[in-house]
Amino acid sequence: MSDFNTRTIGSDVTVIQPKGRLNMGGASTLRKQLQGIVDGGSSRIVVDLSATEFVDSSGLGALISGLKIARQAGGDLRITATPAQVTTVLELTNLNRVLPTYDSADTAFDD
């Protein structure tokens, strides 16, 4: 699987947009790419899920792993634009308490 698209907002926020199914294959790619982003010096990360049609436990694990990596580096990971299926999975697992959804990537770190 190829890397997911990334972009920067301002000087210190990196946005990554997984596409398709965030299952075992996609989760592995996401986890590696999130580690690379933090290793590259950016610890404030937004995961834009607008193009993600499905997430399973592997995908959730990659998001939590990215959250941990970002926080250990002094930053944070935030998610935006969650489709209905992703929102349902987050609510069923209570991970919506750990990973609240923000309205847009551009405003996720406005607080």
PDB file of C-alpha atoms in Angstrom:
ATOM      1  CA  MET A   1       0.000   0.000   0.000  1.00  0.00           C
ATOM      2  CA  SER A   2       1.320   3.448  -0.839  1.00  0.00           C
ATOM      3  CA  ASP A   3       1.662   6.295   1.617  1.00  0.00           C
ATOM      4  CA  PHE A   4      -1.292   8.497   2.458  1.00  0.00           C
ATOM      5  CA  ASN A   5      -1.387  12.162   1.423  1.00  0.00           C
ATOM      6  CA  THR A   6      -0.036  14.687   3.897  1.00  0.00           C
ATOM      7  CA  ARG A   7       0.006  18.463   4.092  1.00  0.00           C
ATOM      8  CA  THR A   8       0.999  21.049   6.654  1.00  0.00           C
ATOM      9  CA  ILE A   9      -1.039  23.765   8.311  1.00  0.00           C
ATOM     10  CA  GLY A  10       1.016  26.691   9.482  1.00  0.00           C
ATOM     11  CA  SER A  11       4.459  25.714  10.605  1.00  0.00           C
ATOM     12  CA  ASP A  12       3.742  22.919  13.040  1.00  0.00           C
ATOM     13  CA  VAL A  13       0.629  20.870  12.221  1.00  0.00           C
ATOM     14  CA  THR A  14       0.770  17.926   9.829  1.00  0.00           C
ATOM     15  CA  VAL A  15      -2.440  16.571   8.318  1.00  0.00           C
ATOM     16  CA  ILE A  16      -2.557  12.990   7.040  1.00  0.00           C
ATOM     17  CA  GLN A  17      -5.510  11.613   5.066  1.00  0.00           C
ATOM     18  CA  PRO A  18      -5.925   7.829   4.970  1.00  0.00           C
ATOM     19  CA  LYS A  19      -8.041   6.618   2.061  1.00  0.00           C
ATOM     20  CA  GLY A  20     -10.229   3.577   1.689  1.00  0.00           C
ATOM     21  CA  ARG A  21     -10.253   0.848   4.297  1.00  0.00           C
ATOM     22  CA  LEU A  22      -8.237   1.332   7.447  1.00  0.00           C
ATOM     23  CA  ASN A  23      -7.797  -2.369   8.174  1.00  0.00           C
ATOM     24  CA  MET A  24      -4.639  -4.427   8.709  1.00  0.00           C
ATOM     25  CA  GLY A  25      -2.843  -3.241   5.547  1.00  0.00           C
ATOM     26  CA  GLY A  26      -3.877   0.391   5.799  1.00  0.00           C
ATOM     27  CA  ALA A  27      -3.269   0.477   9.542  1.00  0.00           C
ATOM     28  CA  SER A  28       0.309  -0.674   9.095  1.00  0.00           C
ATOM     29  CA  THR A  29       0.931   2.072   6.545  1.00  0.00           C
ATOM     30  CA  LEU A  30      -0.698   4.679   8.794  1.00  0.00           C
ATOM     31  CA  ARG A  31       1.297   3.590  11.845  1.00  0.00           C
ATOM     32  CA  LYS A  32       4.606   3.785   9.941  1.00  0.00           C
ATOM     33  CA  GLN A  33       3.737   7.130   8.420  1.00  0.00           C
ATOM     34  CA  LEU A  34       2.694   8.616  11.778  1.00  0.00           C
ATOM     35  CA  GLN A  35       5.992   7.451  13.288  1.00  0.00           C
ATOM     36  CA  GLY A  36       7.827   9.057  10.367  1.00  0.00           C
ATOM     37  CA  ILE A  37       5.992  12.348  10.852  1.00  0.00           C
ATOM     38  CA  VAL A  38       6.956  12.484  14.531  1.00  0.00           C
ATOM     39  CA  ASP A  39      10.518  11.371  13.769  1.00  0.00           C
ATOM     40  CA  GLY A  40      10.631  14.224  11.254  1.00  0.00           C
ATOM     41  CA  GLY A  41       9.907  16.742  13.998  1.00  0.00           C
ATOM     42  CA  SER A  42       6.142  17.272  13.811  1.00  0.00           C
ATOM     43  CA  SER A  43       4.246  16.137  16.917  1.00  0.00           C
ATOM     44  CA  ARG A  44       0.966  17.943  16.238  1.00  0.00           C
ATOM     45  CA  ILE A  45      -0.930  15.675  13.864  1.00  0.00           C
ATOM     46  CA  VAL A  46      -4.437  15.725  12.418  1.00  0.00           C
ATOM     47  CA  VAL A  47      -5.809  12.545  10.865  1.00  0.00           C
ATOM     48  CA  ASP A  48      -8.442  13.569   8.304  1.00  0.00           C
ATOM     49  CA  LEU A  49     -10.760  10.572   7.970  1.00  0.00           C
ATOM     50  CA  SER A  50     -13.058  12.057   5.311  1.00  0.00           C
ATOM     51  CA  ALA A  51     -11.790   9.586   2.676  1.00  0.00           C
ATOM     52  CA  THR A  52     -11.792   6.576   5.020  1.00  0.00           C
ATOM     53  CA  GLU A  53     -14.736   4.301   4.359  1.00  0.00           C
ATOM     54  CA  PHE A  54     -14.079   1.620   6.981  1.00  0.00           C
ATOM     55  CA  VAL A  55     -12.040   1.154  10.154  1.00  0.00           C
ATOM     56  CA  ASP A  56     -11.500  -2.022  12.164  1.00  0.00           C
ATOM     57  CA  SER A  57      -9.545  -2.829  15.319  1.00  0.00           C
ATOM     58  CA  SER A  58      -6.243  -2.593  13.422  1.00  0.00           C
ATOM     59  CA  GLY A  59      -7.127   0.906  12.276  1.00  0.00           C
ATOM     60  CA  LEU A  60      -8.136   1.918  15.793  1.00  0.00           C
ATOM     61  CA  GLY A  61      -4.844   0.512  17.060  1.00  0.00           C
ATOM     62  CA  ALA A  62      -2.919   2.621  14.546  1.00  0.00           C
ATOM     63  CA  LEU A  63      -4.752   5.772  15.671  1.00  0.00           C
ATOM     64  CA  ILE A  64      -4.066   5.036  19.346  1.00  0.00           C
ATOM     65  CA  SER A  65      -0.440   4.220  18.557  1.00  0.00           C
ATOM     66  CA  GLY A  66      -0.116   7.534  16.723  1.00  0.00           C
ATOM     67  CA  LEU A  67      -1.725   9.356  19.650  1.00  0.00           C
ATOM     68  CA  LYS A  68       0.795   7.810  22.044  1.00  0.00           C
ATOM     69  CA  ILE A  69       3.762   8.597  19.783  1.00  0.00           C
ATOM     70  CA  ALA A  70       2.644  12.207  19.330  1.00  0.00           C
ATOM     71  CA  ARG A  71       2.035  12.761  23.044  1.00  0.00           C
ATOM     72  CA  GLN A  72       5.396  11.241  23.990  1.00  0.00           C
ATOM     73  CA  ALA A  73       6.962  13.806  21.660  1.00  0.00           C
ATOM     74  CA  GLY A  74       5.094  16.625  23.428  1.00  0.00           C
ATOM     75  CA  GLY A  75       2.294  16.972  20.883  1.00  0.00           C
ATOM     76  CA  ASP A  76      -1.111  15.493  20.194  1.00  0.00           C
ATOM     77  CA  LEU A  77      -3.091  13.637  17.532  1.00  0.00           C
ATOM     78  CA  ARG A  78      -6.583  14.740  16.601  1.00  0.00           C
ATOM     79  CA  ILE A  79      -9.103  13.305  14.159  1.00  0.00           C
ATOM     80  CA  THR A  80     -11.498  15.100  11.832  1.00  0.00           C
ATOM     81  CA  ALA A  81     -14.284  14.390   9.382  1.00  0.00           C
ATOM     82  CA  THR A  82     -15.230  10.929  10.635  1.00  0.00           C
ATOM     83  CA  PRO A  83     -17.709   9.079   8.417  1.00  0.00           C
ATOM     84  CA  ALA A  84     -20.710   7.398  10.055  1.00  0.00           C
ATOM     85  CA  GLN A  85     -19.101   3.933  10.241  1.00  0.00           C
ATOM     86  CA  VAL A  86     -15.982   5.308  11.911  1.00  0.00           C
ATOM     87  CA  THR A  87     -18.038   7.370  14.355  1.00  0.00           C
ATOM     88  CA  THR A  88     -20.062   4.286  15.275  1.00  0.00           C
ATOM     89  CA  VAL A  89     -16.924   2.209  15.926  1.00  0.00           C
ATOM     90  CA  LEU A  90     -15.411   4.992  18.045  1.00  0.00           C
ATOM     91  CA  GLU A  91     -18.612   5.243  20.096  1.00  0.00           C
ATOM     92  CA  LEU A  92     -18.981   1.464  20.538  1.00  0.00           C
ATOM     93  CA  THR A  93     -15.410   1.188  21.814  1.00  0.00           C
ATOM     94  CA  ASN A  94     -15.629   4.413  23.876  1.00  0.00           C
ATOM     95  CA  LEU A  95     -12.559   5.676  22.017  1.00  0.00           C
ATOM     96  CA  ASN A  96     -14.510   8.817  21.162  1.00  0.00           C
ATOM     97  CA  ARG A  97     -13.576   9.916  24.703  1.00  0.00           C
ATOM     98  CA  VAL A  98      -9.867   9.553  23.928  1.00  0.00           C
ATOM     99  CA  LEU A  99     -10.096  10.674  20.296  1.00  0.00           C
ATOM    100  CA  PRO A 100     -12.819  13.299  20.015  1.00  0.00           C
ATOM    101  CA  THR A 101     -13.726  14.389  16.508  1.00  0.00           C
ATOM    102  CA  TYR A 102     -13.009  17.943  15.416  1.00  0.00           C
ATOM    103  CA  ASP A 103     -14.912  19.763  12.684  1.00  0.00           C
ATOM    104  CA  SER A 104     -12.007  20.351  10.307  1.00  0.00           C
ATOM    105  CA  ALA A 105      -8.281  19.832  10.024  1.00  0.00           C
ATOM    106  CA  ASP A 106      -7.763  23.573   9.797  1.00  0.00           C
ATOM    107  CA  THR A 107      -9.358  24.208  13.207  1.00  0.00           C
ATOM    108  CA  ALA A 108      -8.451  21.038  15.130  1.00  0.00           C
ATOM    109  CA  PHE A 109      -5.644  22.779  17.048  1.00  0.00           C
ATOM    110  CA  ASP A 110      -7.374  26.149  17.544  1.00  0.00           C
ATOM    111  CA  ASP A 111      -7.945  25.593  21.288  1.00  0.00           C
TER     112      ASP A 111
END
